[in-house]
Amino acid sequence: MPDLAASPPPTLPDARSFDPVRFPGVAEGEAWPPPRLDFASPVLRQPGLAFERDAGGTVAVVRSFRHLRLVTDMEAAHRLLDIAPGTRDFRLLRLVPAALRCTERIAPGDPIPGPLLEEDPEPPEEHHLQAATAALVERLAGAAGEEGVALAEAMRRVPPGPAMFEAAVARCVTEGGFPMGTMAPLARRLQKLADAHARTLAARDSQPDYAAMERMVRRTRDVLGSDRRWATDLLTRALGALLPEISRPRLTAEALAAAAEAAMRRPLPPEAPTRLVREQEAYRDRLLDLGVFWRRLAAAWLTVDPETTDRREIEALARNAIRRLSLRALYRVEGPPGR
C-alpha cells in the first residue's frame, strides 16, 4: 500500500473563495448566516421551543407542554408556525437542519455553530473520542503482541475518556508487571491514533445534510415541471440533468467514512500505528474539503421554496452545484485518499 503522506493531495481550488453562494432572498451585501438564531416572530421565541433530531435523524421542532412534546417535521414547520416563505424568519428556520449537523440541540437565540460561519473545525466531542477508542480497543484485541493485548485488556477496565490511556498504562505496569519504558511509548502512539480517528469521525458527522439538499432539488424540479409555463424551460431541464448527479457528494462522504472505518480494522502491528495515523488524517482532510465546498450550498438549497423563490436564484444555486460537481478530484473514492 502506498504511503499516504508521501502522495500529493488532489489539486483543488480554495474552497472558501470558489464560486461564492448567495442564499435566496438575502439582500446584496447582507452577511448570511447571521451570528445567532435571532427570530423576530413571537411564536419562535416562546419558552420551551427548541430544535433537535429524533432517533431516526429527522429534524424536528419541539415545544414542551407539561409532560408532552409537540414534534413536527422541519420542512413543514413554517406552515405550522405561520412563517411566510422567503422571510428572514423562514430563512433562519431553514438554517436549523444545517446547524443540527454540528450540535445535538439548538434553541432560538443560540449562536450559529462555527462551521456554518466558515470558522475552523472545533475539537472532536467526547462521544467521538469514545467511539475512536472503542475501535482501537477492538483492533488491539485482535492484534499480535503481548503488550498490545495487555493494553487492550486494561483499556476495557478503565473509564472511557482522554485519560484512559494513562490509566491503562498504570494498570499494565502495576498489575501486569510490564515495563513503563515499553508501555508508555506504545500508549502515546495509540492515543495519537485514537485522536486522529476521532477527528475523522467528527468530520464525518459534521458533513452537510446532503440528503435534504437532494430532496429539495428533486422537489424544485417536480414543481417547475408540473407547471405548463416552465415544463420545457431550460432551468427545468437543467434541474432534471442535475438530479442523477446531486447525490455524488453524499456518496463520496459515505465512501470516505467507510474507508476510514475499514482502515481501523486492517491488520497492523500496534507498535507501528504511524502510517495509520497519516491515513486517518488524510481521510479527515478529504471529508473537511468536501464539507467546506458543499456546506453553504446545501444550506442555501434548504431555504428554497419552489413555489415562491425567484427562478433566477434557483438558477444560481443550480449553477453553483454544477460547478462543484465538475471538481473531479473532490470525489475520488478509489483506494485510500491521496493515492
XYZ file of C-alpha atoms in Angstrom:
339
model
C 0.000 0.000 0.000
C 1.470 3.421 -0.904
C 2.402 5.848 1.861
C -0.456 8.362 2.008
C 1.704 11.100 3.484
C 4.098 10.801 0.554
C 1.312 11.082 -2.035
C 0.397 14.610 -3.126
C -3.215 15.593 -2.378
C -5.592 16.215 -5.291
C -5.369 19.732 -6.666
C -8.435 21.765 -5.712
C -9.210 25.482 -5.752
C -9.596 27.333 -2.475
C -12.949 26.140 -1.104
C -13.956 29.377 0.625
C -13.402 31.630 -2.374
C -14.628 29.203 -5.044
C -17.890 30.221 -6.723
C -19.493 32.127 -3.807
C -23.023 31.052 -2.860
C -25.826 33.520 -2.150
C -28.807 32.415 -0.110
C -32.179 33.044 -1.812
C -33.860 36.197 -0.527
C -30.736 37.654 1.083
C -30.123 41.282 0.125
C -26.951 42.258 -1.706
C -24.147 42.818 0.800
C -26.030 41.219 3.723
C -23.934 38.696 5.659
C -25.604 35.318 5.931
C -25.833 33.225 8.071
C -26.165 35.699 10.964
C -24.290 35.056 14.217
C -27.434 33.947 16.102
C -30.876 32.450 15.576
C -32.457 35.788 16.368
C -36.050 35.128 15.253
C -38.474 38.045 15.186
C -41.705 36.032 15.354
C -43.106 35.729 18.907
C -44.062 32.123 18.097
C -40.410 31.262 17.546
C -39.332 32.970 20.753
C -41.622 31.107 23.120
C -40.008 29.463 26.151
C -39.554 25.732 25.712
C -39.242 25.798 21.933
C -36.131 24.098 20.568
C -34.893 22.085 17.623
C -33.316 18.645 17.657
C -33.017 15.413 15.713
C -35.084 12.381 16.594
C -33.707 8.850 16.782
C -34.063 8.431 13.025
C -32.081 11.595 12.269
C -35.082 13.678 11.172
C -35.004 17.326 12.225
C -37.947 18.349 14.381
C -39.380 21.379 16.116
C -40.007 20.593 19.757
C -42.347 22.511 22.045
C -42.579 21.344 25.611
C -46.002 21.495 27.262
C -46.090 19.902 30.710
C -45.277 16.252 30.069
C -45.980 16.439 26.315
C -43.781 17.499 23.421
C -45.071 18.719 20.070
C -42.913 17.375 17.253
C -43.298 18.297 13.592
C -41.219 17.690 10.503
C -38.830 20.556 9.796
C -39.813 21.015 6.168
C -43.427 21.618 7.228
C -42.577 23.689 10.300
C -43.019 27.075 8.633
C -46.665 26.260 7.843
C -47.397 25.060 11.369
C -45.711 28.148 12.845
C -47.269 30.501 10.251
C -43.940 31.735 8.896
C -44.205 33.111 5.360
C -41.782 31.659 2.780
C -38.958 33.996 1.813
C -38.989 36.000 5.038
C -35.948 36.311 7.287
C -37.530 34.014 9.884
C -38.179 31.438 7.150
C -34.539 31.542 6.104
C -33.417 31.265 9.736
C -35.737 28.309 10.251
C -34.249 26.564 7.240
C -30.756 27.025 8.730
C -31.697 24.809 11.662
C -31.111 21.437 9.887
C -27.611 22.561 8.929
C -26.967 23.759 12.485
C -28.045 20.395 13.860
C -25.317 18.701 11.831
C -22.904 20.379 14.259
C -24.762 20.177 17.574
C -27.391 17.922 19.132
C -29.851 20.646 20.106
C -30.322 24.320 19.316
C -32.807 26.894 20.609
C -33.888 30.383 19.472
C -31.237 32.907 20.436
C -28.410 30.346 20.363
C -25.301 31.170 18.335
C -24.987 29.649 14.880
C -22.411 26.804 15.008
C -18.941 27.760 13.825
C -18.765 25.542 10.706
C -21.792 27.345 9.208
C -19.928 30.622 9.670
C -16.924 29.052 7.913
C -14.836 29.010 11.065
C -12.160 26.391 11.682
C -13.467 22.985 12.813
C -13.893 22.500 16.545
C -12.148 19.713 18.519
C -13.940 16.358 18.463
C -16.548 15.856 21.165
C -16.373 13.222 23.884
C -18.553 10.704 22.044
C -16.189 10.794 19.061
C -13.225 10.105 21.328
C -15.092 7.218 22.939
C -16.048 5.714 19.571
C -12.471 6.022 18.308
C -11.093 4.457 21.483
C -13.585 1.587 21.259
C -12.469 0.902 17.672
C -8.860 0.943 18.809
C -9.522 -1.484 21.645
C -11.202 -3.865 19.198
C -8.202 -3.573 16.898
C -5.702 -4.197 19.693
C -7.623 -7.209 20.959
C -7.146 -8.975 17.646
C -3.542 -7.891 17.107
C -0.488 -9.951 17.903
C 1.855 -8.795 20.618
C 1.725 -9.338 24.335
C 1.970 -5.646 25.185
C -0.833 -4.684 22.794
C -3.183 -7.371 24.073
C -2.421 -6.382 27.688
C -3.060 -2.714 26.924
C -6.368 -3.573 25.220
C -7.478 -5.586 28.224
C -6.501 -2.751 30.575
C -8.389 -0.194 28.470
C -11.546 -2.275 28.826
C -11.249 -1.971 32.602
C -10.819 1.800 32.901
C -13.425 4.541 32.367
C -13.544 5.827 28.769
C -12.191 9.282 28.044
C -8.995 11.195 27.229
C -7.244 9.911 30.384
C -7.944 6.239 29.741
C -4.573 5.595 28.076
C -2.661 6.819 31.131
C -4.899 4.771 33.412
C -4.433 1.685 31.235
C -0.650 2.067 31.266
C -0.667 2.401 35.048
C -2.711 -0.796 35.312
C -0.349 -2.670 32.970
C 2.685 -1.553 34.980
C 1.321 -2.057 38.491
C -0.753 -5.186 37.935
C 0.763 -6.786 34.854
C 4.396 -6.106 35.576
C 5.124 -4.620 32.164
C 7.975 -2.076 31.995
C 6.962 1.588 31.853
C 9.583 2.203 29.150
C 7.710 -0.154 26.817
C 4.068 0.599 27.636
C 4.203 4.406 27.817
C 5.554 4.997 24.274
C 3.107 2.417 22.888
C 0.194 4.118 24.636
C 1.248 7.544 23.348
C 1.321 6.294 19.760
C -2.052 4.636 20.129
C -3.572 7.705 21.754
C -2.420 9.738 18.775
C -4.147 7.203 16.527
C -7.358 7.361 18.560
C -7.310 11.173 18.382
C -6.790 11.068 14.602
C -9.703 8.662 14.155
C -11.897 10.787 16.448
C -11.233 13.824 14.255
C -12.205 11.754 11.217
C -15.467 10.732 12.907
C -16.152 14.379 13.773
C -15.577 15.397 10.139
C -17.941 12.629 9.044
C -20.712 13.661 11.424
C -20.465 17.368 10.571
C -21.000 16.823 6.829
C -23.794 18.911 5.283
C -27.296 17.464 5.047
C -26.785 16.185 1.513
C -29.958 14.086 1.558
C -32.108 17.139 2.376
C -30.433 19.077 -0.447
C -31.170 16.212 -2.839
C -34.834 16.220 -1.790
C -35.108 19.965 -2.369
C -33.517 19.768 -5.827
C -35.958 16.978 -6.723
C -38.934 18.836 -5.288
C -37.988 22.036 -7.118
C -37.679 20.126 -10.380
C -41.079 18.495 -9.812
C -42.814 21.806 -9.020
C -41.372 23.562 -12.077
C -42.013 20.542 -14.279
C -45.673 20.351 -13.273
C -46.225 23.973 -14.324
C -47.033 24.226 -18.031
C -45.196 27.542 -18.259
C -41.884 26.037 -17.139
C -42.194 22.340 -18.056
C -39.841 22.679 -21.056
C -37.834 25.627 -19.736
C -34.026 25.462 -19.744
C -33.916 25.679 -15.939
C -36.298 22.745 -15.581
C -34.177 20.720 -17.982
C -31.008 21.701 -16.117
C -32.524 20.552 -12.816
C -33.535 17.289 -14.464
C -29.947 16.763 -15.607
C -28.698 17.666 -12.124
C -30.845 15.070 -10.343
C -28.742 11.984 -11.255
C -25.540 13.777 -10.160
C -26.543 15.629 -6.995
C -26.054 12.527 -4.818
C -22.324 12.434 -5.601
C -21.129 14.423 -2.528
C -23.232 12.274 -0.179
C -21.984 9.041 -1.731
C -18.402 10.322 -1.599
C -18.693 11.235 2.084
C -20.178 7.831 2.857
C -17.412 6.057 0.926
C -14.628 8.042 2.622
C -16.115 7.434 6.071
C -16.483 3.712 5.345
C -12.879 3.541 4.131
C -11.661 5.283 7.292
C -13.559 2.764 9.425
C -12.214 -0.148 7.371
C -8.667 1.144 7.793
C -9.090 0.848 11.564
C -9.909 -2.852 11.134
C -6.993 -3.823 8.877
C -4.224 -5.901 10.480
C -1.407 -3.651 11.637
C 1.046 -4.220 14.484
C 0.099 -1.870 17.354
C 3.779 -0.991 17.734
C 3.712 0.858 14.393
C 0.500 2.921 14.010
C 2.194 5.945 12.418
C 1.091 5.059 8.878
C -2.483 4.556 10.031
C -2.429 7.948 11.764
C -1.443 9.537 8.445
C -4.247 7.659 6.692
C -6.840 8.872 9.191
C -5.575 12.435 8.823
C -5.848 12.115 5.043
C -9.451 10.843 5.267
C -10.306 13.686 7.642
C -8.797 16.247 5.268
C -10.827 14.839 2.369
C -14.037 14.979 4.408
C -13.265 18.525 5.541
C -12.660 19.621 1.940
C -15.939 18.074 0.846
C -17.839 19.709 3.701
C -16.391 23.173 3.100
C -17.193 23.050 -0.615
C -20.802 21.954 -0.045
C -21.903 23.184 3.409
C -23.011 26.668 2.379
C -24.615 25.460 -0.858
C -26.513 22.638 0.864
C -27.839 25.085 3.457
C -28.820 27.541 0.710
C -30.830 24.880 -1.136
C -32.854 24.273 2.027
C -34.006 27.915 2.033
C -35.667 27.437 -1.368
C -39.451 27.408 -1.536
C -40.091 26.023 -5.046
C -43.405 27.842 -5.432
C -42.215 31.320 -4.397
C -38.418 31.565 -4.730
C -37.247 33.702 -7.640
C -36.270 31.433 -10.532
C -33.056 33.414 -11.045
C -31.950 32.449 -7.541
C -32.789 28.799 -8.166
C -30.806 29.019 -11.398
C -27.818 30.438 -9.496
C -27.915 27.558 -6.990
C -28.118 25.020 -9.816
C -25.096 26.653 -11.453
C -23.219 26.519 -8.111
C -23.967 22.800 -7.845
C -22.864 22.049 -11.405
C -19.556 23.863 -10.860
C -18.858 21.922 -7.669
C -19.734 18.626 -9.313
C -17.148 19.380 -12.005
C -14.322 19.206 -9.415
C -13.454 15.580 -10.115
C -10.630 15.406 -7.565
C -13.127 16.144 -4.795
C -14.992 12.862 -5.396
C -12.167 10.355 -5.762
C -13.003 7.342 -3.638
C -10.908 4.545 -5.124
C -8.459 3.343 -2.511
C -7.124 5.448 0.367
C -7.152 9.229 -0.139
C -4.032 10.696 -1.643
C -3.348 7.734 -3.891
